[in-house]
Structure formats: structure tokens, C-alpha cells
């Protein structure tokens, strides 16, 4: 772990750009190989924060975030096991699936269902947030994460 002073020093440095100059670029892709182009119960949204060059290009990539959206009811209706869908992506997503889903049924874990005070059917997982090291400490990570959740 880095000393607190080192992290504080980095936060004292100003960004080499105005936060309002950031441009967000969005994307979406199906994330399970068995998903036909008609089905959309498992998708990944991506948000990339860039500094535009004014000509449609990018001068610098600042960071990115990914949100995974899984519609449990649609997956089950399509004959897919939601746990298997998440397990097929990567080890991190599998670990999340093991915490929130019942293996074998694909339903939300009973303890989690008991805590929810509203109907559910879609699960949104903030999968990744990455900010280039030289831009960290300026709250860009939470901005990217919130943007990914908002757009999903």
C-alpha cells in the first residue's frame, strides 16, 4: 500500500486539462457466444473517457469503465443459466456470479432477494473502472463508474 502522503501529493497536482473537456464514448456488445443477434439479455456497456483532438480523433485516453447488464428473466426464458453466462466471461465475473446467483437455478441468491425491497429482474454489475495512473486522484474513476451505470 502506498503511503498516504504520496496519494495526497498526487491529488494536489492539477489535471493538465479541464474536466469539462472530457468526451465520453459509449459502446455495447453481446457478451455470450451463444447469444443470437436477436437476443439481448446479456450485454456489456463500455464508457471511455478521452480528450478529443477537435477533428474526431483522440489526443489521449483518460480511462474506461464497463458495466455488465444481465436480464435474469430473459436469460432463463431463453434456456440459459445466468450463472453459466457470467462464468463464461472471466474469473472476476464468475466470482461475482457465485456471490449473487444460486448455482444451478440461475436465480438471485435467496439472502440477496430477502434484502431487496423491490421487484428485480435485471442485474447490473459495474465490472471495471480504469483511470490512467497520471490522472488518478481527481475523482475521474467515480465519474466513469457513475456514467457507465447511468448509461446502462
Tab-separated table of N, CA and C in Angstrom:
chain	number	residue	atom	x	y	z
A	1	UNK	N	0.853	-1.179	0.000
A	1	UNK	CA	0.000	0.000	0.000
A	1	UNK	C	0.896	1.238	0.000
A	2	UNK	N	0.507	2.218	-0.811
A	2	UNK	CA	1.281	3.449	-0.890
A	2	UNK	C	1.047	4.287	0.357
A	3	UNK	N	2.074	5.004	0.776
A	3	UNK	CA	1.883	5.901	1.920
A	3	UNK	C	0.824	6.957	1.612
A	4	UNK	N	0.102	7.362	2.646
A	4	UNK	CA	-0.959	8.350	2.488
A	4	UNK	C	-0.400	9.643	1.912
A	5	UNK	N	0.799	10.049	2.321
A	5	UNK	CA	1.382	11.293	1.844
A	5	UNK	C	1.561	11.278	0.330
A	6	UNK	N	1.993	10.133	-0.221
A	6	UNK	CA	2.188	10.030	-1.671
A	6	UNK	C	0.864	10.225	-2.399
A	7	UNK	N	-0.200	9.619	-1.896
A	7	UNK	CA	-1.503	9.772	-2.530
A	7	UNK	C	-1.998	11.205	-2.405
A	8	UNK	N	-1.767	11.847	-1.263
A	8	UNK	CA	-2.182	13.229	-1.058
A	8	UNK	C	-1.425	14.154	-1.989
A	9	UNK	N	-0.133	13.924	-2.165
A	9	UNK	CA	0.657	14.749	-3.073
A	9	UNK	C	0.129	14.669	-4.492
A	10	UNK	N	-0.250	13.482	-4.921
A	10	UNK	CA	-0.760	13.312	-6.276
A	10	UNK	C	-2.078	14.063	-6.445
A	11	UNK	N	-2.908	14.066	-5.420
A	11	UNK	CA	-4.190	14.757	-5.512
A	11	UNK	C	-4.004	16.267	-5.559
A	12	UNK	N	-2.896	16.769	-5.000
A	12	UNK	CA	-2.641	18.202	-5.011
A	12	UNK	C	-2.261	18.704	-6.399
A	13	UNK	N	-1.799	17.824	-7.269
A	13	UNK	CA	-1.435	18.226	-8.625
A	13	UNK	C	-2.704	18.424	-9.432
A	14	UNK	N	-2.709	19.476	-10.220
A	14	UNK	CA	-3.901	19.725	-11.019
A	14	UNK	C	-3.854	18.913	-12.307
A	15	UNK	N	-5.021	18.692	-12.852
A	15	UNK	CA	-5.114	17.980	-14.117
A	15	UNK	C	-4.565	18.859	-15.237
A	16	UNK	N	-3.962	18.252	-16.244
A	16	UNK	CA	-3.455	19.046	-17.371
A	16	UNK	C	-4.559	19.421	-18.367
A	17	UNK	N	-5.807	19.257	-17.971
A	17	UNK	CA	-6.947	19.610	-18.809
A	17	UNK	C	-8.106	19.971	-17.906
A	18	UNK	N	-9.092	20.647	-18.465
A	18	UNK	CA	-10.312	20.969	-17.737
A	18	UNK	C	-11.226	19.743	-17.802
A	19	UNK	N	-11.810	19.363	-16.682
A	19	UNK	CA	-12.651	18.165	-16.629
A	19	UNK	C	-13.795	18.256	-17.649
A	20	UNK	N	-14.226	19.452	-17.966
A	20	UNK	CA	-15.273	19.646	-18.956
A	20	UNK	C	-14.837	19.322	-20.379
A	21	UNK	N	-13.526	19.178	-20.590
A	21	UNK	CA	-13.016	18.833	-21.921
A	21	UNK	C	-13.115	17.341	-22.217
A	22	UNK	N	-13.397	16.540	-21.193
A	22	UNK	CA	-13.512	15.101	-21.420
A	22	UNK	C	-14.678	14.796	-22.349
A	23	UNK	N	-14.466	13.849	-23.221
A	23	UNK	CA	-15.528	13.356	-24.089
A	23	UNK	C	-15.756	11.896	-23.727
A	24	UNK	N	-17.015	11.515	-23.609
A	24	UNK	CA	-17.347	10.136	-23.280
A	24	UNK	C	-17.816	9.426	-24.545
A	25	UNK	N	-17.250	8.270	-24.787
A	25	UNK	CA	-17.631	7.449	-25.941
A	25	UNK	C	-18.226	6.159	-25.407
A	26	UNK	N	-19.347	5.770	-25.986
A	26	UNK	CA	-20.123	4.651	-25.475
A	26	UNK	C	-20.151	3.497	-26.477
A	27	UNK	N	-20.246	2.296	-25.956
A	27	UNK	CA	-20.365	1.125	-26.801
A	27	UNK	C	-21.159	0.047	-26.091
A	28	UNK	N	-21.642	-0.916	-26.860
A	28	UNK	CA	-22.386	-2.034	-26.295
A	28	UNK	C	-22.068	-3.273	-27.113
A	29	UNK	N	-21.931	-4.411	-26.426
A	29	UNK	CA	-21.708	-5.661	-27.146
A	29	UNK	C	-22.374	-6.802	-26.397
A	30	UNK	N	-22.800	-7.819	-27.162
A	30	UNK	CA	-23.294	-9.037	-26.540
A	30	UNK	C	-22.093	-9.768	-25.970
A	31	UNK	N	-22.280	-10.423	-24.839
A	31	UNK	CA	-21.117	-10.981	-24.156
A	31	UNK	C	-21.100	-12.496	-24.073
A	32	UNK	N	-22.083	-13.156	-24.629
A	32	UNK	CA	-22.101	-14.612	-24.538
A	32	UNK	C	-22.107	-15.186	-25.944
A	33	UNK	N	-21.223	-16.138	-26.226
A	33	UNK	CA	-21.099	-16.633	-27.599
A	33	UNK	C	-22.363	-17.276	-28.161
A	34	UNK	N	-23.249	-17.769	-27.326
A	34	UNK	CA	-24.448	-18.425	-27.845
A	34	UNK	C	-25.584	-17.447	-28.114
A	35	UNK	N	-25.353	-16.163	-27.821
A	35	UNK	CA	-26.398	-15.164	-27.990
A	35	UNK	C	-26.567	-14.855	-29.473
A	36	UNK	N	-27.767	-15.092	-29.975
A	36	UNK	CA	-28.060	-14.704	-31.363
A	36	UNK	C	-28.244	-13.194	-31.393
A	37	UNK	N	-28.164	-12.616	-32.577
A	37	UNK	CA	-28.260	-11.161	-32.646
A	37	UNK	C	-29.642	-10.648	-32.231
A	38	UNK	N	-30.628	-11.541	-32.104
A	38	UNK	CA	-31.957	-11.134	-31.674
A	38	UNK	C	-32.022	-11.017	-30.148
A	39	UNK	N	-31.268	-11.843	-29.472
A	39	UNK	CA	-31.310	-11.873	-28.012
A	39	UNK	C	-30.439	-10.755	-27.428
A	40	UNK	N	-30.889	-10.184	-26.329
A	40	UNK	CA	-30.082	-9.128	-25.706
A	40	UNK	C	-30.146	-9.195	-24.183
A	41	UNK	N	-30.171	-10.386	-23.642
A	41	UNK	CA	-30.266	-10.500	-22.189
A	41	UNK	C	-28.926	-10.378	-21.490
A	42	UNK	N	-27.831	-10.429	-22.203
A	42	UNK	CA	-26.512	-10.251	-21.583
A	42	UNK	C	-25.691	-9.326	-22.461
A	43	UNK	N	-25.518	-8.092	-21.999
A	43	UNK	CA	-24.749	-7.114	-22.770
A	43	UNK	C	-23.758	-6.397	-21.869
A	44	UNK	N	-22.701	-5.911	-22.477
A	44	UNK	CA	-21.704	-5.123	-21.747
A	44	UNK	C	-21.674	-3.730	-22.353
A	45	UNK	N	-21.875	-2.740	-21.490
A	45	UNK	CA	-21.745	-1.341	-21.895
A	45	UNK	C	-20.334	-0.893	-21.584
A	46	UNK	N	-19.775	-0.110	-22.461
A	46	UNK	CA	-18.456	0.461	-22.199
A	46	UNK	C	-18.546	1.979	-22.300
A	47	UNK	N	-17.789	2.633	-21.462
A	47	UNK	CA	-17.666	4.086	-21.493
A	47	UNK	C	-16.180	4.387	-21.481
A	48	UNK	N	-15.752	5.177	-22.436
A	48	UNK	CA	-14.352	5.564	-22.498
A	48	UNK	C	-14.280	7.079	-22.378
A	49	UNK	N	-13.415	7.566	-21.499
A	49	UNK	CA	-13.192	9.000	-21.348
A	49	UNK	C	-11.923	9.344	-22.124
A	50	UNK	N	-12.064	10.278	-23.056
A	50	UNK	CA	-10.942	10.661	-23.904
A	50	UNK	C	-10.850	12.180	-23.977
A	51	UNK	N	-9.698	12.622	-24.384
A	51	UNK	CA	-9.514	14.026	-24.704
A	51	UNK	C	-9.528	14.128	-26.223
A	52	UNK	N	-10.545	14.762	-26.792
A	52	UNK	CA	-10.652	14.824	-28.252
A	52	UNK	C	-9.637	15.799	-28.840
A	53	UNK	N	-9.279	15.542	-30.093
A	53	UNK	CA	-8.319	16.427	-30.755
A	53	UNK	C	-8.991	17.514	-31.581
A	54	UNK	N	-10.328	17.528	-31.601
A	54	UNK	CA	-11.054	18.537	-32.352
A	54	UNK	C	-11.380	18.123	-33.777
A	55	UNK	N	-10.816	17.014	-34.229
A	55	UNK	CA	-11.067	16.531	-35.592
A	55	UNK	C	-11.712	15.151	-35.596
A	56	UNK	N	-12.338	14.778	-34.494
A	56	UNK	CA	-12.959	13.459	-34.394
A	56	UNK	C	-12.020	12.398	-33.861
A	57	UNK	N	-10.772	12.752	-33.667
A	57	UNK	CA	-9.788	11.818	-33.130
A	57	UNK	C	-9.586	12.024	-31.636
A	58	UNK	N	-8.593	11.336	-31.122
A	58	UNK	CA	-8.318	11.365	-29.689
A	58	UNK	C	-6.865	11.761	-29.460
A	59	UNK	N	-6.654	12.721	-28.564
A	59	UNK	CA	-5.278	13.063	-28.204
A	59	UNK	C	-4.776	12.178	-27.081
A	60	UNK	N	-5.707	11.765	-26.193
A	60	UNK	CA	-5.288	10.922	-25.075
A	60	UNK	C	-6.483	10.190	-24.492
A	61	UNK	N	-6.263	8.916	-24.146
A	61	UNK	CA	-7.280	8.148	-23.431
A	61	UNK	C	-7.045	8.363	-21.945
A	62	UNK	N	-8.108	8.722	-21.245
A	62	UNK	CA	-8.012	9.028	-19.820
A	62	UNK	C	-8.421	7.831	-18.973
A	63	UNK	N	-9.442	7.088	-19.409
A	63	UNK	CA	-9.891	5.932	-18.646
A	63	UNK	C	-11.088	5.280	-19.299
A	64	UNK	N	-11.560	4.188	-18.679
A	64	UNK	CA	-12.725	3.487	-19.190
A	64	UNK	C	-13.434	2.759	-18.056
A	65	UNK	N	-14.684	2.411	-18.324
A	65	UNK	CA	-15.487	1.636	-17.372
A	65	UNK	C	-16.377	0.697	-18.160
A	66	UNK	N	-16.675	-0.462	-17.552
A	66	UNK	CA	-17.559	-1.441	-18.169
A	66	UNK	C	-18.655	-1.804	-17.178
A	67	UNK	N	-19.870	-1.875	-17.683
A	67	UNK	CA	-20.998	-2.348	-16.889
A	67	UNK	C	-21.620	-3.521	-17.632
A	68	UNK	N	-21.881	-4.568	-16.912
A	68	UNK	CA	-22.498	-5.768	-17.472
A	68	UNK	C	-23.960	-5.791	-17.067
A	69	UNK	N	-24.839	-5.956	-18.046
A	69	UNK	CA	-26.273	-5.990	-17.777
A	69	UNK	C	-26.784	-7.384	-18.108
A	70	UNK	N	-27.403	-8.017	-17.136
A	70	UNK	CA	-27.921	-9.363	-17.320
A	70	UNK	C	-29.399	-9.372	-16.945
A	71	UNK	N	-30.246	-9.667	-17.906
A	71	UNK	CA	-31.678	-9.780	-17.642
A	71	UNK	C	-31.951	-11.231	-17.263
A	72	UNK	N	-32.143	-11.476	-15.973
A	72	UNK	CA	-32.318	-12.841	-15.477
A	72	UNK	C	-33.512	-13.546	-16.105
A	73	UNK	N	-34.663	-12.859	-16.165
A	73	UNK	CA	-35.861	-13.489	-16.710
A	73	UNK	C	-35.689	-13.861	-18.178
A	74	UNK	N	-35.130	-12.945	-18.975
A	74	UNK	CA	-34.922	-13.240	-20.396
A	74	UNK	C	-33.930	-14.377	-20.590
A	75	UNK	N	-32.881	-14.400	-19.769
A	75	UNK	CA	-31.894	-15.480	-19.878
A	75	UNK	C	-32.536	-16.826	-19.569
A	76	UNK	N	-33.288	-16.873	-18.483
A	76	UNK	CA	-33.947	-18.127	-18.116
A	76	UNK	C	-34.979	-18.537	-19.168
A	77	UNK	N	-35.721	-17.549	-19.701
A	77	UNK	CA	-36.706	-17.848	-20.754
A	77	UNK	C	-36.033	-18.388	-22.018
A	78	UNK	N	-34.786	-17.949	-22.265
A	78	UNK	CA	-34.057	-18.406	-23.450
A	78	UNK	C	-33.355	-19.742	-23.205
A	79	UNK	N	-33.529	-20.286	-21.994
A	79	UNK	CA	-32.915	-21.568	-21.682
A	79	UNK	C	-31.466	-21.471	-21.240
A	80	UNK	N	-31.009	-20.269	-20.944
A	80	UNK	CA	-29.632	-20.068	-20.486
A	80	UNK	C	-29.587	-20.029	-18.967
A	81	UNK	N	-28.527	-20.562	-18.425
A	81	UNK	CA	-28.271	-20.461	-16.992
A	81	UNK	C	-27.483	-19.171	-16.781
A	82	UNK	N	-28.056	-18.170	-16.097
A	82	UNK	CA	-27.348	-16.906	-15.904
A	82	UNK	C	-25.963	-17.078	-15.259
A	83	UNK	N	-25.833	-18.045	-14.356
A	83	UNK	CA	-24.518	-18.289	-13.758
A	83	UNK	C	-23.523	-18.716	-14.838
A	84	UNK	N	-23.946	-19.616	-15.733
A	84	UNK	CA	-23.056	-20.078	-16.803
A	84	UNK	C	-22.681	-18.939	-17.738
A	85	UNK	N	-23.616	-18.034	-17.992
A	85	UNK	CA	-23.319	-16.881	-18.846
A	85	UNK	C	-22.206	-16.045	-18.217
A	86	UNK	N	-22.354	-15.722	-16.938
A	86	UNK	CA	-21.335	-14.912	-16.266
A	86	UNK	C	-20.032	-15.683	-16.095
A	87	UNK	N	-20.131	-16.968	-15.828
A	87	UNK	CA	-18.946	-17.810	-15.659
A	87	UNK	C	-18.122	-17.870	-16.945
A	88	UNK	N	-18.776	-17.777	-18.087
A	88	UNK	CA	-18.066	-17.889	-19.364
A	88	UNK	C	-17.252	-16.649	-19.711
A	89	UNK	N	-17.433	-15.566	-18.974
A	89	UNK	CA	-16.760	-14.316	-19.327
A	89	UNK	C	-15.332	-14.245	-18.820
A	90	UNK	N	-15.161	-14.325	-17.514
A	90	UNK	CA	-13.817	-14.289	-16.922
A	90	UNK	C	-13.925	-14.653	-15.443
A	91	UNK	N	-12.788	-14.832	-14.808
A	91	UNK	CA	-12.765	-15.283	-13.412
A	91	UNK	C	-13.404	-14.265	-12.463
A	92	UNK	N	-13.198	-12.976	-12.704
A	92	UNK	CA	-13.782	-11.954	-11.829
A	92	UNK	C	-15.305	-11.987	-11.888
A	93	UNK	N	-15.838	-12.073	-13.098
A	93	UNK	CA	-17.286	-12.104	-13.261
A	93	UNK	C	-17.862	-13.385	-12.675
A	94	UNK	N	-17.129	-14.476	-12.805
A	94	UNK	CA	-17.571	-15.736	-12.202
A	94	UNK	C	-17.650	-15.603	-10.683
A	95	UNK	N	-16.656	-14.940	-10.087
A	95	UNK	CA	-16.660	-14.745	-8.630
A	95	UNK	C	-17.862	-13.911	-8.191
A	96	UNK	N	-18.209	-12.896	-8.984
A	96	UNK	CA	-19.383	-12.084	-8.675
A	96	UNK	C	-20.643	-12.939	-8.796
A	97	UNK	N	-20.717	-13.731	-9.870
A	97	UNK	CA	-21.879	-14.604	-10.078
A	97	UNK	C	-22.057	-15.558	-8.903
A	98	UNK	N	-20.955	-16.106	-8.392
A	98	UNK	CA	-21.027	-17.050	-7.274
A	98	UNK	C	-21.577	-16.381	-6.018
A	99	UNK	N	-21.391	-15.074	-5.899
A	99	UNK	CA	-21.900	-14.349	-4.725
A	99	UNK	C	-23.361	-13.962	-4.858
A	100	UNK	N	-23.819	-13.699	-6.068
A	100	UNK	CA	-25.171	-13.143	-6.212
A	100	UNK	C	-26.187	-14.119	-6.799
A	101	UNK	N	-25.738	-15.233	-7.401
A	101	UNK	CA	-26.666	-16.167	-8.036
A	101	UNK	C	-26.600	-17.540	-7.378
A	102	UNK	N	-27.714	-18.226	-7.446
A	102	UNK	CA	-27.750	-19.610	-6.980
A	102	UNK	C	-27.263	-20.498	-8.121
A	103	UNK	N	-26.222	-21.250	-7.841
A	103	UNK	CA	-25.691	-22.150	-8.854
A	103	UNK	C	-26.723	-23.236	-9.113
A	104	UNK	N	-27.009	-23.473	-10.379
A	104	UNK	CA	-27.988	-24.494	-10.758
A	104	UNK	C	-29.329	-23.925	-11.160
A	105	UNK	N	-29.795	-22.879	-10.445
A	105	UNK	CA	-31.092	-22.294	-10.799
A	105	UNK	C	-30.938	-21.008	-11.592
A	106	UNK	N	-29.842	-20.289	-11.365
A	106	UNK	CA	-29.643	-19.008	-12.037
A	106	UNK	C	-30.410	-17.867	-11.399
A	107	UNK	N	-31.148	-18.143	-10.338
A	107	UNK	CA	-31.882	-17.086	-9.648
A	107	UNK	C	-30.958	-16.304	-8.738
A	108	UNK	N	-31.398	-15.113	-8.360
A	108	UNK	CA	-30.639	-14.356	-7.370
A	108	UNK	C	-30.563	-15.152	-6.080
A	109	UNK	N	-29.450	-15.038	-5.407
A	109	UNK	CA	-29.259	-15.702	-4.133
A	109	UNK	C	-30.391	-15.318	-3.177
A	110	UNK	N	-30.889	-16.275	-2.416
A	110	UNK	CA	-32.031	-16.048	-1.534
A	110	UNK	C	-31.756	-14.937	-0.528
A	111	UNK	N	-30.563	-14.903	0.054
A	111	UNK	CA	-30.238	-13.834	1.013
A	111	UNK	C	-30.312	-12.461	0.341
A	112	UNK	N	-29.834	-12.378	-0.888
A	112	UNK	CA	-29.892	-11.116	-1.626
A	112	UNK	C	-31.345	-10.752	-1.946
A	113	UNK	N	-32.128	-11.732	-2.367
A	113	UNK	CA	-33.545	-11.472	-2.649
A	113	UNK	C	-34.266	-10.957	-1.409
A	114	UNK	N	-33.929	-11.517	-0.241
A	114	UNK	CA	-34.579	-11.094	1.002
A	114	UNK	C	-34.242	-9.644	1.345
A	115	UNK	N	-33.078	-9.169	0.927
A	115	UNK	CA	-32.660	-7.791	1.228
A	115	UNK	C	-33.288	-6.769	0.292
A	116	UNK	N	-33.645	-7.200	-0.896
A	116	UNK	CA	-34.221	-6.267	-1.864
A	116	UNK	C	-35.648	-5.925	-1.468
A	117	UNK	N	-35.986	-4.662	-1.582
A	117	UNK	CA	-37.319	-4.220	-1.213
A	117	UNK	C	-38.125	-3.828	-2.433
A	118	UNK	N	-37.721	-4.329	-3.597
A	118	UNK	CA	-38.428	-4.017	-4.833
A	118	UNK	C	-38.311	-5.201	-5.776
A	119	UNK	N	-39.145	-5.230	-6.793
A	119	UNK	CA	-39.026	-6.303	-7.779
A	119	UNK	C	-37.682	-6.224	-8.490
A	120	UNK	N	-37.197	-7.348	-8.945
A	120	UNK	CA	-35.929	-7.374	-9.649
A	120	UNK	C	-36.054	-8.277	-10.856
A	121	UNK	N	-35.159	-8.167	-11.743
A	121	UNK	CA	-35.145	-8.995	-12.938
A	121	UNK	C	-33.884	-8.735	-13.738
A	122	UNK	N	-33.373	-7.535	-13.616
A	122	UNK	CA	-32.143	-7.173	-14.318
A	122	UNK	C	-31.059	-6.894	-13.286
A	123	UNK	N	-29.898	-7.463	-13.542
A	123	UNK	CA	-28.743	-7.251	-12.671
A	123	UNK	C	-27.728	-6.412	-13.445
A	124	UNK	N	-27.246	-5.350	-12.827
A	124	UNK	CA	-26.216	-4.518	-13.433
A	124	UNK	C	-24.967	-4.629	-12.559
A	125	UNK	N	-23.870	-5.027	-13.182
A	125	UNK	CA	-22.605	-5.196	-12.468
A	125	UNK	C	-21.611	-4.194	-13.033
A	126	UNK	N	-21.115	-3.313	-12.193
A	126	UNK	CA	-20.035	-2.417	-12.619
A	126	UNK	C	-18.776	-3.261	-12.617
A	127	UNK	N	-18.384	-3.669	-13.804
A	127	UNK	CA	-17.347	-4.685	-13.992
A	127	UNK	C	-15.939	-4.128	-13.820
A	128	UNK	N	-15.639	-3.014	-14.418
A	128	UNK	CA	-14.292	-2.451	-14.390
A	128	UNK	C	-14.360	-0.931	-14.450
A	129	UNK	N	-13.454	-0.301	-13.736
A	129	UNK	CA	-13.202	1.129	-13.884
A	129	UNK	C	-11.695	1.292	-13.880
A	130	UNK	N	-11.174	1.940	-14.915
A	130	UNK	CA	-9.731	2.133	-15.027
A	130	UNK	C	-9.452	3.575	-15.404
A	131	UNK	N	-8.539	4.194	-14.673
A	131	UNK	CA	-8.084	5.542	-14.980
A	131	UNK	C	-6.570	5.470	-15.135
A	132	UNK	N	-6.070	6.085	-16.194
A	132	UNK	CA	-4.624	6.116	-16.408
A	132	UNK	C	-3.957	6.669	-15.149
A	133	UNK	N	-2.857	6.039	-14.717
A	133	UNK	CA	-2.236	6.418	-13.438
A	133	UNK	C	-1.968	7.915	-13.266
A	134	UNK	N	-1.549	8.602	-14.294
A	134	UNK	CA	-1.218	10.024	-14.111
A	134	UNK	C	-2.455	10.908	-13.913
A	135	UNK	N	-3.665	10.361	-14.153
A	135	UNK	CA	-4.886	11.135	-13.968
A	135	UNK	C	-5.656	10.713	-12.719
A	136	UNK	N	-5.112	9.798	-11.961
A	136	UNK	CA	-5.805	9.327	-10.752
A	136	UNK	C	-5.761	10.373	-9.652
A	137	UNK	N	-6.715	10.249	-8.719
A	137	UNK	CA	-6.760	11.161	-7.584
A	137	UNK	C	-7.583	12.405	-7.844
A	138	UNK	N	-8.328	12.429	-8.948
A	138	UNK	CA	-9.126	13.607	-9.295
A	138	UNK	C	-10.602	13.274	-9.477
A	139	UNK	N	-11.028	12.143	-8.946
A	139	UNK	CA	-12.433	11.708	-8.958
A	139	UNK	C	-12.934	11.353	-10.357
A	140	UNK	N	-12.032	11.039	-11.270
A	140	UNK	CA	-12.434	10.615	-12.610
A	140	UNK	C	-12.998	9.198	-12.556
A	141	UNK	N	-12.445	8.342	-11.697
A	141	UNK	CA	-12.941	6.972	-11.556
A	141	UNK	C	-14.408	6.924	-11.166
A	142	UNK	N	-14.813	7.621	-10.104
A	142	UNK	CA	-16.238	7.632	-9.755
A	142	UNK	C	-17.109	8.243	-10.864
A	143	UNK	N	-16.585	9.237	-11.575
A	143	UNK	CA	-17.322	9.824	-12.681
A	143	UNK	C	-17.540	8.791	-13.785
A	144	UNK	N	-16.507	8.035	-14.125
A	144	UNK	CA	-16.635	6.981	-15.138
A	144	UNK	C	-17.601	5.882	-14.684
A	145	UNK	N	-17.469	5.460	-13.430
A	145	UNK	CA	-18.355	4.417	-12.903
A	145	UNK	C	-19.807	4.850	-12.927
A	146	UNK	N	-20.069	6.057	-12.471
A	146	UNK	CA	-21.442	6.574	-12.465
A	146	UNK	C	-21.981	6.709	-13.887
A	147	UNK	N	-21.134	7.134	-14.809
A	147	UNK	CA	-21.553	7.279	-16.202
A	147	UNK	C	-21.887	5.919	-16.804
A	148	UNK	N	-21.075	4.911	-16.503
A	148	UNK	CA	-21.349	3.562	-17.008
A	148	UNK	C	-22.675	3.030	-16.462
A	149	UNK	N	-22.931	3.255	-15.187
A	149	UNK	CA	-24.193	2.796	-14.593
A	149	UNK	C	-25.380	3.577	-15.147
A	150	UNK	N	-25.204	4.861	-15.324
A	150	UNK	CA	-26.281	5.716	-15.816
A	150	UNK	C	-26.658	5.333	-17.241
A	151	UNK	N	-25.686	5.046	-18.086
A	151	UNK	CA	-25.975	4.735	-19.478
A	151	UNK	C	-26.477	3.318	-19.671
A	152	UNK	N	-26.219	2.447	-18.687
A	152	UNK	CA	-26.654	1.059	-18.851
A	152	UNK	C	-28.129	0.967	-18.513
